[in-house]
Amino acid sequence: MKYITILFLLLTITSTFSFAQWEQLGTDEGLPSYSLKVNTVGTVNENVIISTVSDGLYLSEDNGATWRRPSGNYPADAYFNGSATLNGKIFAGSAWNGIGVFMSADKGETWDTLNNGLNDGSLGITANTILGAHNGILFLGASKFYISNDEGANWQVSSSGLPVNGAPWAVAYDGTNYYCSYKKVYSSIDGLNWTIVDNTDLPFTAIIDLISIGDNLIAVSQNTGIYYSTDNGNSWSEVNGFSENDFSSVRDLLLWNGEIYAATAGRVYHSTDEGLTWSLLASNRHSTERLNNSKRYIILFICGTKHINIR
């Protein structure tokens, strides 16, 4: 994975959605450098946790205003790769081989590793990415696609009906079906057995993000834009409201409080009708890479140039 230098900004969300005030975080607030290579952010309860490429972990209990090191045992050189919260625990994938999944049950102060079932023969335990937690199931992308039904204590391969090699880019859940994406979208009722949905209207390229909202599925097709389906993926249509250049440069989606935000190469778009139509929300001279949320904030990661999995 390419290292990404990210300058992150904090945007306060109010009931009226005032997006004019931006606050830059950095050395004065406890981070050693404005140019840290931050690769993953995660939230659990009121804590925000970031992992950096070169300088380990930092925690914030005030939504990013100040930062500190964890007080307990933690992997000093942790290079997390995606995160998810389940039953008060936070899980993070590892970008290094031979480790497994990082887990903290105390809001990021101490960490353990979980890898039972992740050994892939001669490949061993490979680098992996947490793809999310849905309906009590953790989803993990590594050399193969794995799921865990017991909070990461044990992992099993989920491959029936899926492409032979690799793991999906994204996983979504609509309350009945699970969906995952490669260059096509697949559905499952148990997270183990998958069936391809009709992808005729989707471009044949990596589906780098996938979310479910209401009766709709929203898919981001790499370098070709956002598409929506109102019939469980059986047909797809382009969304409306993006400029031509922005439509082809969508990098990430955030679902927050029943609304959707989309980060493009230079702007942020917003949808209030479950992804059917979009309007320009904000723009920035930098390139918006990833979005993540806590209860009161949206954290926008700026200056990245490549999609990475952060949940």
XYZ file of C-alpha atoms in Angstrom, residues 3-6 8 33-40 51-56 79:
20
model
C 2.039 5.679 2.131
C -0.305 8.642 2.246
C 0.462 11.983 3.840
C -2.755 13.316 5.294
C -6.727 16.238 8.838
C 3.861 16.732 13.499
C 1.335 18.198 11.104
C 2.742 15.883 8.436
C 2.223 12.567 10.236
C 1.282 9.775 7.860
C -2.056 8.845 9.415
C -3.420 5.624 7.969
C -6.449 4.768 10.121
C -2.754 5.050 13.934
C 0.215 6.589 12.151
C 2.683 4.980 9.786
C 5.813 6.190 11.557
C 4.844 7.167 15.097
C 2.342 4.644 16.510
C 0.177 0.309 11.431
